[in-house]
Amino acid sequence: MLSRIAESLFWIGRYLERADDTARLLDVQMQMLVEDPATDEVTSCQQLFAVMGIEDFEGVPNRWSMLDLLAYDQKSPSAIASVIGSMREAARSARETLSTDVWSAINTTWQGVPAATSMRPVEMFNWVRRRTAMISGTADDSMPRDQGWYFYVLGRSIERTDMTARLLSTAASAGASGIAWQNTLRACGGYESFLRTYRGIERDTAAAEYLLLDRWFPRSIVSSLSEAERALTRLDVAGRRAGFSDEGLRLLGRARTEIEYRPLNEILETMPFEMERLQRACAAASDAITARYFAQEDWHSWTGRVSL
Amino acid sequence: MTEAQLFEGYGPVAGYDEMYGESGVRDLYTAVHAAFGKMPPEEVRQRADGLASSYLEQGITFGVAGEERPFPLDIVPRIIEADAWDEVEAGVKQRVKALEAFLADAYGAGELFRDGVVPRETVVTSSHYHRVVAGIDPANGVRIHVSGIDLIRDGNGDFRVLEDNARVPSGVSYVMTNRRAMSSGLPEVFADHRIRPVARYSRQLLSALRAAAPAGVSDPTVVVLTPGVYNSAYFEHTLLARTMGVELVEGRDLVCHGGRVMMRTTDGLAPVHVIYRRIDDDFLDPLSFRADSALGVPGLINAARAGNVTIANAVGNGVADDKLLYTYVPDLIRYYLHEEPILRNVDTWRCGDAEQREEVLDRLDELVLKPVDGSGGKGIVIGPSATGEELDELRAKVIAAPRDWIAQPVISLSTVPTLVEDGIRPRHVDLRPFAVNDGDDVWVLPGGLTRVALPEGELIVNSSRGGGSKDTWVLARPTEPIEEPDDDLDPVTSTQTMAPITAPLRGEA
């Protein structure tokens, strides 16, 4: 498949997940600000900006600037509104490979952005989650399981890992507040399944364990990383008996084992650091995938010179 | 608005109306007229809104000044009877064949110059004449794989050729989407007619492109080359690639290597044999044309010259589109095919000719002046509606560069009923039938793109000037079998019924 198209599908996956997860993350944050009087608005918004990689913010960090920066402002690259725009651009340039249904779902979502930016925050988050669920459901039902599909899945899983790591950082930085973990689980749509899994015992460590390590819960770090690894393995058709030729696969595998095989307490003690490391691994894997599958210009000019 | 008002004020119009004749509604339109007459006007509006919103949802758009706009589709179809279509079809085929012969000759032996059919100067001074491709012989002799010959119906209802498009004619995607939209937006009216299907286009195009593969390539890789998402016809490029099942590539996806063209895939470089390009000549290959173009592929022309890749349509076809050459096409038909032209040209004055120029300059205020290498209605001046200042400016331009201008009388384009703010009213239309040449025969898509000028009295029918489109129905003869269902639609082939669900729902006894 064309490298450019593969790249577009990878990014459709990433943007789709990012829009969805940003809505979830903001939902948690807003609920915390409303429900927990102990939360200091400026500090917690500052922390969230740091978690979302916004470093040079000059205004006052509060719920309003947060909503602008991460949800409404189409000029802010981190905002849901502009992420949906980027997803639609990526979809447009891969349009002939997308099914008509997937394209229409993405296109109508994008067309709904102006209306969505005049909704109240909670309404907008719900709208985003419904729309992204619709796109992903349509994709699931109508995309053939070819290379393109695996690039899309790869993009989604890497983004999901990255964003779940950010959600976990946000919850951890809220300190002792039990509400934070509950909200995080709710935001992931995993609160009820968590209660069933742990038979109603609500402990912060249990919640962290669930979101980090549960192999059955599709939004956990370990699940998302495994999914990404599976997709990469499917893409690496040549295969290998030993070792990993694929840098992306090596990076993702190492990140997963570092989480999976370490004692939970150890991770919890240095949670923000661990989560940051995870995000760096995702970024590095994304670069490795880009270098191998998408950006062949350099590789090409190199062979060109040799063959002369 | 009441029912009576929908067609109110629609009666005999100046010029030729395709629905209303001298003695009322023509037979051809009785069913459509009756159907709209029966429908409450609010419902007509609702259905029209439905068409518009489905286009918006699907992103069936075209670009104007960098902005995407849904392509307006009028809810009233345009109908063409089988006999009239026979003439169009034969006329288009004839014209394409003559233009093919002309291009082969102009870039080859040049016999037409020696025989004095067209002055050599007329051809080589055209801005679309590319000496760089002289001597490249196309694989199966075809240069105009796809053409769109613009037609109008004059005051007598006769079809006439307005211009030829042998470079990169666009609009065929709307023919296909319009049909799809109308069959769901106006199903009962649709079902009352026997309409020749249009979905075969993609299959026909793909087979013509495969037939044009370089010698020795038995299973060619065909791609569609697009300038990218910002091109006004990007929607069309995606639709063609999708319905042909081939890759849609941009210049940056391709690379030339040792005289061959390859595309960058996730598994490395893969060879490309036929490129259906939707990029103008000037941007195709920075080594041969505009060095600043980032849209094309360096080395493409050399690969074509080496016979390793076919570029469709061929480079340099623009000379056949030149409006000055247009005036010679009837002569070309006689010269190459030894036939009389089936479709007539519109009367045209060549400003390069001193005598004709004098007449044009005398009558500037009653003629239409067109720049010979313009397209999309650009630069056209309509004498009767121009100001004195505009005419003076035009006069100076014509005198400064007479070869660049032709003049035509103001022709009254036919009108077709169209839904506008006030109801259903006559509006001017033209028609672009599409023809595909696979080397054995020229196939003409039944129908084509009818463009409609939405503002009242507007004569330039162009999408970039607020034009819309109509689904164009070419009727089949009563005995004629309608072709197999459209590829694009899901054919219901099975009569098998589904097994009933026998398992009880939980909670039921």
Coordinates of C-alpha atoms in Angstrom, one line a residue, chain B residues 13 67 95 117 129 152 186 267 274 316 329 446:
Chain B
V13 CA -39.7 31.2 -23.3
E67 CA -13.0 26.6 -0.2
R95 CA -15.0 14.5 -33.4
V117 CA -5.5 22.3 -43.9
Y129 CA 1.9 23.0 -28.1
I152 CA -25.3 23.4 -26.3
L186 CA -37.0 11.0 -6.8
D267 CA 6.9 -2.6 1.1
V274 CA -0.2 3.8 -16.7
G316 CA 0.5 18.3 -25.5
V329 CA -12.3 21.0 -36.6
P446 CA -24.9 8.1 -22.1

